[in-house]
XYZ file of C-alpha atoms in Angstrom:
756
model
C 50.885 -47.368 -114.063
C 51.320 -43.735 -112.994
C 52.838 -42.194 -116.134
C 53.952 -43.709 -119.433
C 56.122 -41.802 -121.913
C 55.786 -42.452 -125.638
C 58.199 -41.220 -128.309
C 56.910 -40.971 -131.872
C 58.875 -40.081 -134.999
C 57.163 -38.027 -137.682
C 58.057 -36.118 -140.839
C 60.391 -33.481 -139.414
C 59.105 -33.774 -135.832
C 59.465 -35.886 -132.737
C 56.649 -35.839 -130.228
C 57.067 -36.861 -126.623
C 53.901 -37.133 -124.592
C 52.801 -38.911 -121.464
C 49.764 -40.800 -120.302
C 48.971 -39.513 -116.834
C 46.225 -40.148 -114.322
C 44.074 -37.362 -112.865
C 40.775 -37.750 -110.973
C 40.896 -41.408 -111.932
C 41.093 -40.626 -115.669
C 43.978 -41.496 -117.958
C 44.756 -38.700 -120.374
C 47.591 -37.506 -122.566
C 49.838 -34.502 -122.114
C 51.845 -33.398 -125.145
C 55.452 -32.584 -124.257
C 56.304 -31.055 -127.616
C 54.348 -29.457 -130.422
C 53.492 -29.303 -133.316
C 51.522 -32.414 -134.104
C 52.942 -35.487 -135.779
C 50.857 -34.895 -138.895
C 51.092 -31.119 -138.915
C 52.261 -30.966 -142.518
C 49.394 -33.131 -143.766
C 46.366 -32.319 -141.644
C 46.664 -29.021 -139.774
C 44.285 -26.499 -141.359
C 45.860 -23.272 -142.493
C 44.269 -19.901 -141.920
C 41.832 -19.312 -144.752
C 38.825 -17.160 -145.584
C 35.558 -18.387 -144.062
C 33.688 -20.426 -146.708
C 30.347 -19.166 -147.929
C 28.715 -22.287 -146.465
C 29.454 -20.898 -142.974
C 27.613 -17.631 -143.569
C 24.520 -18.693 -141.605
C 26.382 -19.356 -138.356
C 26.167 -16.952 -135.451
C 29.486 -15.642 -134.001
C 29.721 -18.248 -131.213
C 28.942 -21.112 -133.586
C 31.482 -19.783 -136.065
C 34.128 -19.641 -133.354
C 33.439 -23.262 -132.397
C 33.558 -24.384 -136.031
C 36.834 -22.677 -136.876
C 38.737 -23.360 -133.633
C 40.378 -26.597 -134.683
C 43.600 -26.843 -132.674
C 43.779 -27.864 -129.042
C 41.008 -28.747 -126.568
C 37.649 -26.990 -126.992
C 34.624 -27.185 -124.716
C 31.392 -25.955 -126.299
C 28.692 -25.262 -123.724
C 25.618 -25.503 -125.911
C 22.487 -24.185 -124.213
C 19.116 -25.767 -124.950
C 18.010 -25.107 -128.530
C 21.241 -23.320 -129.438
C 22.123 -25.327 -132.565
C 24.796 -27.718 -131.278
C 24.120 -30.279 -134.007
C 24.510 -27.603 -136.655
C 27.806 -26.586 -135.091
C 29.176 -30.143 -135.183
C 28.034 -30.639 -138.785
C 29.664 -27.421 -139.981
C 32.874 -28.173 -138.104
C 33.235 -31.519 -139.871
C 32.676 -29.857 -143.220
C 35.085 -27.029 -142.358
C 37.885 -29.424 -141.397
C 37.558 -31.358 -144.654
C 37.303 -28.161 -146.667
C 40.553 -26.970 -145.084
C 42.372 -30.101 -146.228
C 41.999 -32.477 -143.301
C 41.643 -36.084 -144.417
C 38.102 -37.246 -143.502
C 39.553 -40.535 -142.226
C 41.411 -38.640 -139.498
C 38.194 -37.247 -137.974
C 36.291 -39.163 -135.282
C 32.741 -38.239 -134.215
C 31.385 -39.907 -131.066
C 27.657 -39.746 -130.318
C 25.122 -41.521 -128.109
C 22.886 -42.864 -130.871
C 23.680 -44.242 -134.280
C 20.843 -42.173 -135.713
C 22.488 -38.952 -134.479
C 25.822 -39.874 -136.069
C 24.211 -40.819 -139.376
C 22.192 -37.601 -139.451
C 25.275 -35.446 -138.814
C 27.420 -37.225 -141.380
C 24.636 -36.966 -143.946
C 24.144 -33.256 -143.311
C 27.898 -32.623 -143.532
C 28.033 -34.503 -146.829
C 25.203 -32.412 -148.246
C 26.851 -29.252 -146.987
C 30.186 -29.993 -148.650
C 30.513 -33.182 -150.640
C 30.368 -36.925 -150.121
C 33.909 -37.021 -148.762
C 32.479 -36.387 -145.288
C 31.016 -39.879 -145.397
C 34.562 -41.143 -144.846
C 34.555 -39.598 -141.342
C 34.287 -42.320 -138.709
C 31.122 -41.469 -136.825
C 29.168 -43.595 -134.439
C 28.369 -44.435 -130.845
C 31.042 -45.164 -128.279
C 30.068 -48.835 -128.430
C 30.079 -48.944 -132.224
C 33.547 -47.405 -132.537
C 34.858 -49.647 -129.752
C 33.562 -52.700 -131.624
C 35.363 -51.732 -134.852
C 38.680 -51.016 -133.162
C 38.579 -54.006 -130.818
C 38.230 -56.318 -133.804
C 41.483 -54.883 -135.132
C 43.420 -54.643 -131.876
C 41.638 -57.090 -129.577
C 44.456 -59.638 -129.828
C 46.448 -57.429 -127.463
C 43.991 -58.221 -124.668
C 43.401 -61.865 -125.590
C 40.349 -61.517 -127.844
C 40.174 -62.841 -131.419
C 38.978 -60.588 -134.218
C 35.824 -62.688 -134.563
C 34.583 -62.285 -130.987
C 30.823 -62.423 -130.581
C 28.795 -59.603 -129.060
C 26.125 -60.748 -126.640
C 22.739 -59.106 -126.659
C 20.725 -58.806 -123.458
C 18.923 -62.109 -124.022
C 22.207 -63.946 -124.577
C 23.650 -62.544 -121.348
C 20.566 -63.527 -119.374
C 20.757 -67.015 -120.868
C 24.350 -67.406 -119.674
C 23.384 -66.213 -116.196
C 20.570 -68.763 -116.121
C 22.984 -71.510 -117.161
C 25.445 -70.480 -114.438
C 22.712 -70.315 -111.792
C 21.721 -73.856 -112.633
C 25.246 -75.268 -112.835
C 26.191 -73.618 -109.528
C 23.066 -74.908 -107.821
C 21.671 -71.444 -107.184
C 18.256 -71.840 -108.784
C 16.775 -74.769 -106.919
C 13.138 -75.034 -105.927
C 12.125 -72.723 -103.129
C 15.083 -70.341 -103.463
C 14.010 -66.709 -103.792
C 17.182 -65.975 -105.726
C 17.412 -62.840 -107.892
C 16.271 -63.305 -111.477
C 18.659 -63.461 -114.415
C 17.472 -60.036 -115.592
C 18.168 -58.402 -112.254
C 21.615 -59.999 -111.986
C 22.578 -58.545 -115.367
C 21.208 -55.164 -114.228
C 23.446 -55.351 -111.156
C 26.571 -56.278 -113.100
C 25.949 -53.581 -115.722
C 25.048 -50.934 -113.144
C 28.304 -51.361 -111.252
C 30.296 -51.091 -114.490
C 28.564 -47.924 -115.647
C 28.771 -46.302 -112.217
C 32.447 -47.287 -112.092
C 32.154 -48.596 -108.547
C 32.950 -51.879 -106.871
C 30.276 -54.551 -107.351
C 29.909 -55.153 -103.612
C 29.550 -51.425 -102.953
C 26.909 -51.189 -105.666
C 24.924 -54.028 -104.082
C 24.997 -52.316 -100.704
C 23.853 -48.996 -102.185
C 21.128 -50.163 -104.545
C 20.131 -53.703 -103.592
C 20.414 -53.759 -99.803
C 17.428 -56.142 -99.619
C 19.432 -58.801 -101.495
C 22.631 -58.693 -99.432
C 21.920 -62.205 -98.142
C 22.855 -63.394 -101.652
C 26.012 -61.275 -101.926
C 28.489 -64.185 -101.864
C 26.503 -66.116 -104.488
C 26.154 -63.031 -106.692
C 29.907 -62.438 -106.561
C 30.439 -66.059 -107.586
C 28.045 -65.737 -110.521
C 29.686 -62.477 -111.630
C 33.138 -64.094 -111.553
C 31.981 -67.145 -113.539
C 30.168 -64.884 -116.009
C 33.327 -62.888 -116.704
C 35.390 -66.070 -117.132
C 32.768 -67.651 -119.372
C 32.888 -64.683 -121.745
C 36.683 -64.723 -121.981
C 36.815 -68.499 -122.472
C 34.303 -68.370 -125.324
C 35.386 -65.136 -127.043
C 32.287 -63.206 -126.011
C 31.690 -59.572 -125.075
C 28.544 -57.999 -123.747
C 27.564 -54.376 -124.332
C 29.496 -53.035 -121.352
C 32.591 -55.083 -122.220
C 32.996 -53.122 -125.438
C 33.707 -49.964 -123.445
C 35.670 -51.609 -120.638
C 37.949 -53.594 -122.948
C 38.450 -50.652 -125.306
C 39.450 -48.442 -122.372
C 41.789 -51.139 -121.053
C 43.334 -51.600 -124.497
C 44.098 -47.879 -124.784
C 45.291 -47.527 -121.205
C 47.417 -50.659 -120.898
C 48.950 -50.801 -124.394
C 50.596 -47.424 -125.139
C 51.690 -48.459 -128.624
C 48.076 -49.202 -129.588
C 46.882 -45.978 -127.957
C 49.496 -44.056 -129.947
C 48.472 -45.630 -133.248
C 44.761 -44.947 -132.706
C 45.408 -41.418 -131.441
C 47.484 -40.601 -134.526
C 44.848 -42.030 -136.831
C 42.100 -39.833 -135.351
C 43.758 -36.447 -135.286
C 40.497 -34.575 -134.686
C 38.002 -35.919 -132.134
C 34.501 -34.544 -131.544
C 32.024 -35.725 -128.898
C 28.315 -34.924 -128.761
C 26.319 -34.725 -125.486
C 29.472 -34.890 -123.396
C 27.505 -34.255 -120.187
C 26.043 -37.751 -120.608
C 29.385 -39.586 -120.619
C 30.242 -41.984 -117.843
C 33.659 -42.429 -116.279
C 34.844 -45.033 -118.808
C 33.721 -42.997 -121.825
C 35.552 -39.931 -120.525
C 38.727 -42.003 -120.195
C 38.341 -43.274 -123.767
C 37.963 -39.722 -125.093
C 41.055 -38.541 -123.217
C 43.182 -41.490 -124.340
C 42.226 -41.250 -128.031
C 43.166 -37.567 -128.103
C 46.318 -38.047 -126.018
C 48.891 -37.401 -128.789
C 47.424 -34.157 -130.131
C 44.772 -32.753 -127.755
C 42.604 -31.769 -130.747
C 39.436 -32.651 -128.890
C 36.152 -30.760 -129.030
C 33.325 -31.824 -126.749
C 29.849 -30.346 -126.994
C 27.314 -30.484 -124.209
C 25.293 -28.663 -121.598
C 25.999 -29.097 -117.917
C 22.467 -27.813 -117.248
C 21.045 -30.870 -119.026
C 23.007 -33.536 -117.159
C 20.134 -35.724 -115.897
C 21.213 -39.331 -116.399
C 23.210 -40.166 -113.273
C 21.031 -43.261 -112.806
C 22.595 -44.623 -116.014
C 26.106 -43.844 -114.824
C 26.526 -40.397 -116.439
C 29.013 -38.327 -114.436
C 28.253 -34.607 -114.131
C 31.886 -34.007 -113.143
C 33.143 -34.996 -116.608
C 31.966 -31.798 -118.264
C 32.661 -29.614 -115.231
C 36.282 -30.757 -114.946
C 37.099 -30.965 -118.655
C 39.252 -27.774 -118.568
C 41.180 -29.218 -115.628
C 41.883 -32.462 -117.469
C 42.809 -30.555 -120.644
C 44.846 -27.469 -119.668
C 44.446 -24.600 -122.102
C 40.862 -25.550 -122.973
C 38.989 -22.893 -124.929
C 35.436 -22.618 -123.564
C 32.842 -21.378 -126.065
C 29.234 -20.727 -125.069
C 26.312 -21.065 -127.478
C 23.633 -18.843 -125.943
C 21.342 -17.841 -128.816
C 18.272 -20.026 -128.612
C 16.349 -20.939 -131.774
C 13.434 -22.663 -130.047
C 11.689 -20.638 -127.358
C 10.281 -17.150 -126.902
C 12.248 -14.816 -124.600
C 9.882 -14.912 -121.554
C 10.311 -18.693 -121.341
C 14.087 -18.318 -121.533
C 14.095 -15.680 -118.801
C 12.379 -18.152 -116.478
C 14.627 -21.082 -117.416
C 17.731 -18.909 -117.060
C 16.583 -18.042 -113.537
C 15.936 -21.699 -112.665
C 19.445 -22.793 -113.589
C 21.108 -19.623 -112.270
C 20.471 -20.957 -108.759
C 22.525 -24.098 -109.438
C 25.478 -24.501 -107.093
C 27.886 -25.682 -109.796
C 27.486 -24.588 -113.412
C 28.913 -22.880 -116.469
C 27.334 -19.439 -116.419
C 25.331 -18.669 -119.541
C 22.281 -16.622 -120.445
C 20.079 -17.901 -123.235
C 18.371 -15.320 -125.431
C 16.040 -15.485 -128.403
C 14.886 -13.304 -131.281
C 11.681 -15.302 -131.747
C 8.595 -13.043 -131.411
C 6.465 -13.696 -128.326
C 5.756 -12.009 -125.002
C 3.654 -14.492 -123.015
C 5.200 -15.402 -119.669
C 5.161 -18.969 -118.322
C 1.956 -19.501 -116.335
C 1.904 -20.940 -112.820
C -1.366 -22.525 -111.684
C -1.834 -23.757 -108.131
C -4.589 -26.339 -108.413
C -6.474 -27.347 -105.296
C -5.476 -31.016 -105.734
C -4.422 -33.458 -108.420
C -7.967 -33.908 -109.673
C -8.315 -30.173 -110.287
C -4.840 -30.234 -111.853
C -6.046 -32.848 -114.347
C -9.283 -30.997 -115.120
C -7.497 -27.671 -115.561
C -4.920 -29.199 -117.857
C -7.477 -30.963 -120.072
C -9.574 -27.792 -120.257
C -6.504 -25.925 -121.517
C -5.705 -28.624 -124.045
C -9.242 -28.582 -125.415
C -9.061 -24.796 -125.631
C -5.839 -24.932 -127.645
C -7.424 -27.573 -129.879
C -10.285 -25.203 -130.661
C -7.676 -22.600 -131.620
C -6.198 -25.054 -134.130
C -3.225 -26.419 -132.172
C -2.682 -30.108 -132.907
C -2.512 -32.502 -129.962
C 0.904 -33.681 -131.154
C 2.169 -30.099 -130.669
C 1.420 -30.324 -126.943
C 3.096 -32.321 -124.196
C 2.578 -32.955 -120.497
C 5.833 -33.636 -118.634
C 6.290 -35.159 -115.182
C 9.032 -36.375 -112.894
C 7.908 -40.009 -112.578
C 5.670 -42.232 -114.662
C 3.013 -42.723 -111.980
C 2.474 -38.950 -111.639
C 0.195 -38.927 -114.683
C -2.304 -41.600 -113.585
C -5.136 -39.221 -112.634
C -4.515 -37.208 -115.769
C -4.754 -40.373 -117.862
C -8.186 -41.091 -116.418
C -9.388 -37.551 -117.150
C -8.099 -37.755 -120.728
C -9.809 -41.103 -121.233
C -13.089 -39.740 -119.852
C -12.957 -36.865 -122.330
C -11.885 -39.130 -125.217
C -8.624 -37.298 -125.870
C -6.067 -39.673 -127.441
C -2.606 -39.666 -125.902
C 0.697 -41.453 -126.110
C 2.709 -42.063 -122.967
C 6.481 -42.146 -123.085
C 8.586 -43.240 -120.177
C 7.152 -45.028 -117.182
C 4.112 -47.270 -117.578
C 0.407 -46.727 -117.825
C -1.521 -47.587 -114.711
C -2.816 -50.935 -115.991
C 0.448 -52.055 -117.638
C 2.475 -52.915 -114.530
C 1.977 -56.455 -113.254
C 1.671 -55.585 -109.547
C -1.028 -52.979 -110.225
C -2.876 -55.503 -112.394
C -2.759 -57.895 -109.431
C -4.464 -55.406 -107.095
C -7.012 -54.352 -109.714
C -8.012 -58.000 -110.107
C -9.408 -58.014 -106.539
C -11.274 -54.762 -107.141
C -12.806 -56.122 -110.320
C -14.021 -59.270 -108.573
C -15.792 -57.170 -105.960
C -17.649 -55.401 -108.769
C -18.130 -58.481 -110.921
C -17.832 -61.940 -109.277
C -18.123 -63.509 -112.745
C -14.814 -61.963 -113.911
C -12.989 -65.240 -114.554
C -9.857 -63.541 -115.881
C -9.392 -61.745 -112.564
C -10.173 -64.906 -110.623
C -7.464 -66.771 -112.523
C -4.910 -64.050 -111.793
C -5.750 -64.095 -108.077
C -5.611 -67.891 -107.804
C -2.183 -68.032 -109.433
C -0.890 -65.685 -106.727
C -1.429 -68.392 -104.079
C 1.837 -70.147 -103.298
C 2.014 -73.722 -104.711
C -0.919 -73.122 -107.088
C -0.061 -73.563 -110.756
C -2.094 -73.162 -113.946
C -3.639 -76.659 -113.770
C -4.831 -76.251 -110.185
C -6.084 -72.735 -110.866
C -8.072 -74.051 -113.833
C -9.781 -76.692 -111.660
C -10.707 -74.150 -108.974
C -11.943 -71.779 -111.655
C -14.267 -74.492 -113.019
C -15.803 -74.905 -109.569
C -16.272 -71.149 -109.170
C -17.764 -70.828 -112.638
C -20.389 -73.511 -111.988
C -21.431 -72.189 -108.561
C -24.219 -69.737 -107.862
C -22.055 -68.069 -105.219
C -18.378 -68.001 -106.279
C -17.039 -67.183 -102.820
C -18.952 -70.065 -101.242
C -17.571 -72.427 -103.879
C -14.078 -71.205 -103.155
C -14.553 -71.648 -99.398
C -15.778 -75.217 -99.790
C -13.170 -76.292 -102.337
C -11.008 -79.233 -101.247
C -7.592 -77.585 -101.271
C -4.364 -79.539 -101.253
C -2.314 -79.521 -98.058
C 0.451 -77.408 -99.646
C -1.859 -74.515 -100.491
C -4.705 -74.946 -98.019
C -3.544 -72.123 -95.763
C -3.081 -69.755 -98.719
C -6.641 -70.416 -99.892
C -7.978 -69.801 -96.386
C -6.261 -66.395 -96.254
C -7.800 -65.456 -99.605
C -11.297 -66.458 -98.506
C -10.988 -64.431 -95.283
C -9.853 -61.380 -97.224
C -12.725 -61.643 -99.710
C -15.288 -61.993 -96.896
C -13.900 -58.813 -95.326
C -14.152 -56.995 -98.656
C -17.838 -57.875 -98.901
C -18.477 -56.210 -95.537
C -16.568 -53.016 -96.332
C -18.270 -50.225 -98.269
C -15.747 -47.418 -98.754
C -13.375 -47.914 -101.730
C -10.431 -46.693 -99.648
C -11.125 -49.213 -96.897
C -11.475 -52.005 -99.443
C -8.121 -51.123 -100.953
C -6.481 -51.077 -97.509
C -7.735 -54.630 -96.862
C -6.569 -55.826 -100.263
C -3.094 -54.397 -99.691
C -2.923 -55.960 -96.227
C -3.569 -59.357 -97.827
C -1.506 -58.734 -100.961
C 1.751 -57.322 -99.545
C 3.280 -60.682 -98.490
C 2.364 -62.066 -101.924
C 3.743 -58.938 -103.576
C 7.104 -59.262 -101.806
C 7.291 -62.954 -102.787
C 6.374 -62.458 -106.435
C 8.513 -59.355 -106.974
C 11.278 -60.010 -104.469
C 13.884 -58.610 -106.894
C 12.624 -55.048 -106.876
C 9.626 -54.754 -104.545
C 11.035 -51.653 -102.752
C 10.818 -49.598 -105.938
C 7.499 -51.127 -107.021
C 5.888 -50.444 -103.636
C 5.647 -46.735 -104.467
C 3.112 -47.618 -107.163
C 0.887 -49.322 -104.584
C 0.958 -46.146 -102.483
C 0.031 -44.109 -105.554
C -2.934 -46.397 -106.239
C -4.449 -45.301 -102.951
C -3.843 -41.664 -103.832
C -5.404 -42.206 -107.247
C -8.538 -43.674 -105.697
C -9.052 -40.553 -103.556
C -12.182 -38.735 -104.695
C -14.102 -41.756 -105.986
C -17.399 -42.452 -104.211
C -17.932 -45.884 -105.743
C -15.555 -48.650 -106.686
C -17.369 -49.208 -109.980
C -16.618 -45.657 -111.140
C -12.947 -46.186 -110.444
C -12.871 -49.539 -112.259
C -14.688 -48.049 -115.249
C -12.227 -45.170 -115.509
C -9.187 -47.441 -115.450
C -10.633 -49.385 -118.386
C -11.342 -46.369 -120.610
C -8.127 -46.235 -122.633
C -8.738 -45.209 -126.263
C -9.513 -48.384 -128.285
C -7.030 -47.539 -131.021
C -4.147 -47.132 -128.511
C -2.359 -50.247 -129.768
C -2.488 -49.170 -133.400
C -0.337 -46.051 -133.384
C 0.962 -44.464 -136.522
C 3.490 -41.712 -136.856
C 0.868 -39.376 -138.266
C -1.556 -39.885 -135.357
C -2.547 -36.665 -133.629
C -2.046 -37.568 -129.986
C -1.215 -35.623 -126.881
C 2.207 -36.596 -125.565
C 2.576 -37.607 -121.919
C 6.210 -38.074 -121.008
C 8.675 -38.321 -118.200
C 11.212 -35.515 -118.444
C 14.007 -38.021 -119.055
C 12.203 -39.310 -122.146
C 11.517 -35.771 -123.391
C 15.141 -34.613 -123.541
C 16.070 -33.460 -127.045
C 12.431 -32.928 -128.066
C 10.274 -29.805 -128.273
C 6.610 -28.830 -128.487
C 4.654 -25.661 -129.056
C 2.867 -25.934 -125.676
C 4.306 -27.719 -122.649
C 2.671 -28.456 -119.285
C 4.834 -29.521 -116.323
C 2.749 -31.065 -113.529
C 3.075 -31.886 -109.813
C 5.655 -29.179 -109.158
C 5.599 -29.656 -105.404
C 8.175 -30.792 -102.874
C 8.287 -34.586 -102.700
C 7.185 -35.030 -106.296
C 9.251 -32.575 -108.325
C 11.849 -32.527 -106.837
C 11.449 -36.189 -105.962
C 11.073 -37.118 -102.323
C 13.940 -39.547 -102.831
C 16.369 -36.766 -103.763
C 17.851 -36.015 -100.361
C 21.548 -35.397 -100.994
C 22.694 -31.991 -102.306
C 23.930 -33.459 -105.596
C 20.591 -35.242 -106.045
C 18.691 -32.014 -105.482
C 20.899 -30.297 -108.042
C 20.081 -32.940 -110.639
C 16.389 -32.412 -109.903
C 16.916 -28.709 -110.656
C 18.537 -29.584 -113.976
C 15.635 -31.919 -114.699
C 13.164 -29.042 -114.311
C 15.379 -26.908 -116.565
C 15.211 -29.604 -119.251
C 11.423 -29.812 -118.890
C 10.884 -26.050 -119.163
C 13.193 -25.630 -122.164
C 11.097 -28.055 -124.238
C 8.450 -25.336 -124.774
C 8.463 -23.067 -127.807
C 5.508 -20.685 -127.195
C 3.548 -21.576 -124.052
C 4.798 -23.058 -120.778
C 2.424 -24.021 -117.943
C 3.723 -24.947 -114.494
C 1.130 -26.676 -112.296
C 1.481 -27.261 -108.552
C -1.368 -28.815 -106.503
C -1.962 -27.328 -103.050
C -2.973 -30.717 -101.660
C -1.451 -34.149 -102.211
C -1.929 -37.465 -100.441
C 0.548 -38.037 -97.616
C 2.106 -41.349 -96.534
C -1.155 -42.142 -94.685
C -3.092 -41.231 -97.864
C -4.762 -38.326 -96.080
C -4.647 -34.941 -97.830
C -1.796 -32.731 -96.736
C -0.642 -29.294 -97.794
C 1.991 -29.410 -100.522
C 4.739 -26.835 -100.781
C 5.373 -25.565 -104.294
C 8.727 -26.749 -105.616
C 11.629 -24.781 -104.197
C 12.918 -24.347 -107.741
C 9.769 -22.347 -108.555
C 9.109 -20.565 -105.246
C 12.575 -18.986 -105.219
C 12.326 -17.450 -108.707
C 12.519 -13.644 -108.901
C 9.172 -11.873 -108.975
C 7.705 -11.001 -112.354
C 8.983 -13.970 -114.343
C 5.752 -15.973 -114.077
C 2.134 -15.117 -114.703
C -0.708 -16.697 -112.745
C -0.853 -17.519 -109.050
C 1.807 -16.558 -106.533
C 4.348 -19.380 -106.003
C 4.605 -18.988 -102.230
C 1.814 -20.110 -99.955
C 2.064 -19.647 -96.203
C 0.671 -22.029 -93.593
C -1.776 -19.344 -92.513
C -3.231 -18.967 -95.984
C -3.531 -22.727 -96.311
C -5.517 -22.888 -93.073
C -7.689 -19.961 -94.217
C -8.446 -21.883 -97.393
C -9.657 -24.826 -95.324
C -6.794 -27.079 -96.385
C -5.043 -29.723 -94.306
C -1.546 -28.707 -93.297
C 1.311 -31.161 -92.962
C 3.147 -31.191 -89.650
C 6.429 -31.857 -91.408
C 9.034 -29.198 -90.705
C 9.669 -26.629 -93.427
C 12.910 -25.417 -94.932
C 13.547 -22.696 -92.428
C 17.030 -23.296 -91.128
C 15.822 -22.673 -87.582
C 13.484 -25.651 -87.841
C 16.065 -28.103 -89.161
C 17.098 -30.522 -86.355
C 20.808 -30.444 -85.504
C 23.038 -33.462 -85.977
C 23.319 -33.726 -82.173
C 19.574 -34.365 -81.992
C 20.070 -37.758 -83.631
C 21.491 -40.983 -82.275
C 21.449 -44.645 -83.305
C 18.062 -46.188 -82.583
C 16.187 -42.862 -82.495
C 12.751 -43.081 -84.198
C 12.076 -40.420 -86.835
C 9.450 -39.562 -89.431
C 9.977 -38.489 -93.052
C 7.179 -37.010 -95.148
C 7.849 -39.458 -98.002
C 9.443 -42.582 -96.494
C 7.286 -42.620 -93.348
C 8.552 -43.735 -89.949
C 12.039 -45.154 -89.538
C 14.909 -45.679 -87.149
C 18.328 -44.001 -87.166
C 21.084 -46.523 -87.884
C 24.122 -44.275 -88.078
C 24.999 -40.588 -87.671
C 27.609 -39.126 -90.049
C 28.560 -35.538 -89.093
C 28.307 -32.824 -90.078
C 24.846 -33.332 -91.639
C 24.286 -36.922 -92.815
C 22.212 -39.640 -91.146
C 21.500 -43.212 -92.230
C 17.942 -44.328 -91.492
C 16.175 -47.642 -92.020
C 12.559 -47.322 -93.211
C 10.615 -50.627 -93.112
C 8.942 -49.994 -96.465
C 11.860 -48.369 -98.303
C 15.036 -49.807 -96.789
C 18.200 -47.973 -95.763
C 18.455 -44.320 -96.853
C 21.294 -41.812 -96.468
C 19.744 -38.384 -95.846
C 21.082 -34.842 -95.609
C 19.529 -32.842 -92.773
C 19.204 -29.650 -94.839
C 16.930 -31.432 -97.319
C 15.332 -34.395 -95.524
C 12.872 -32.416 -93.334
C 13.047 -35.116 -90.653
C 10.787 -35.068 -87.617
C 12.052 -36.665 -84.413
C 9.338 -38.823 -82.874
């Protein structure tokens, strides 16, 4: 279907419009105006109600611009929710039927809050506005119109557990879960199916991009996916993703239904539009196809969820999809002091693609963001905790402070320092060091070295041996428990033929650990023994988990004794599991989990190349999202912002190497930050007695040319380690296989590759 014309009769008007396809999106183009319901719903020019008196000029413009497409670029802290609430109230106050307004959000809580505020602002009639998440609205309308696509009104929605149960059933019935098969788990299979849908790419392509280590199962996975889809149709079932896919298909493939729904919702508003995926953008365009009265609110600078399928292009190309779009910028910030905004404005000003805006604030405050270049991550942790304790003495509550980081494992050393100083904290996003199963596995060996009577750790280790189950492990544990020398008892135990070799490997590893003295050397030996077990136990996602094992070695740096390290990992606050909303706890959070929140004082840590931005962000568009991620982090602060960048971090070989401060910080104009100078030359690093990485810098002259690479050429990357070139894609892309990280597509301007 390239273009579908629809003719609609109305009171005194005939509207002809077409569904057309552009950039893969179906959208409507009105061929004649005014709207079908112009006599009933179009607001007439009227004096601004007193209830709008508190709006600033840009907000007022967004509230009162009701006809045609409107894009509101709402900077961080600029009152976008207030704008949406007042616009709903304004429409109703001007005579628009509440039932003809549709509000789409990303959480049910957000929709309920906005509808409630609009009702309090005007009257309870605003409660008749249909407001909810994309999935919630799709569910309501599919129950009314689902018959057009073969679904009864009483279809059942599957939750995640239901979907995994069906996958398990299919695996069994298709003979894909027999003994000895290292087949992907039901959870991972659902992740794959859902990921491809939300990224709007072919399932096979998605497997090759994200799950290259499971390509041997591609044919079986395609079979399971096909049976899963058929099973749902045959039994009247929809999973979470189906709600969007089927709703989009209903609107796109049944013009009469699209027309009816579009006429019903004559005014459409969308919150956080930068977070929409391809399917959601299509739904928005189709629902507003008969009238184009669509207002989307969002901030391109806060588009950070591409891993969930969010498409940055949706907000950037909105004016192209909706010709005549009125773009309104909300730039007055009601959260942060001006010096913080000057720095965040400069961070995002360097973005390649953006809507230009300059946030400003009238909040009193003159303290610039502070950059501190710690010697290493241990000094970073000590400095940060010292600052937090200082603010506490000044009366700032812990809950008014937050430490933000790019990835969950970046806070491990900080967690230990906080535990040592008995400062309670709550971690959001990522996992605590001792909460991930593979880290618990490794710690079990370390604990046995310190305490051979640790039966819990012994049990965990024994269960890692292939062909050893709980009953066998219990018998071996009895023998160990009764022996004077546990290792001797283990060595002399009469193992079964199936697991005899596995037990022998364990005994050899433990003997080696007894002879080694340095904690780092002990860890190396444990990892040498554990990696084959690790890849067997976590075969679904071991490439991503392996980064945590590398970080464990980095975390251990600086400890003279293994016992000190073990003690520190066990010192979580005892009341951690009994949180209450009124607890005064420091917040540790990934930036993704912090979006939409704010604190009085914010610390952003590990602002060095390879950590923030992530070492995995190699393509230009990935680097740009990392920039937006830093912008989100910095705009969470109200009064004080601290940016911390260690001079030394552990390299791939776990030896200290010089760390370059994040490019997003080092390129800021002078005078925006207080504290240490962002740039640090190689010469000054050497003068300070610091190790210097041999990895090439960002100087264009040092970047290898595409002609320097060929298939089979060995190379080194400062994050992925050594690898081999698989394919060269001019002008600046290479595909490289790294034994520990798999196949990576890298851009020469960002990868900092060294030819071996």
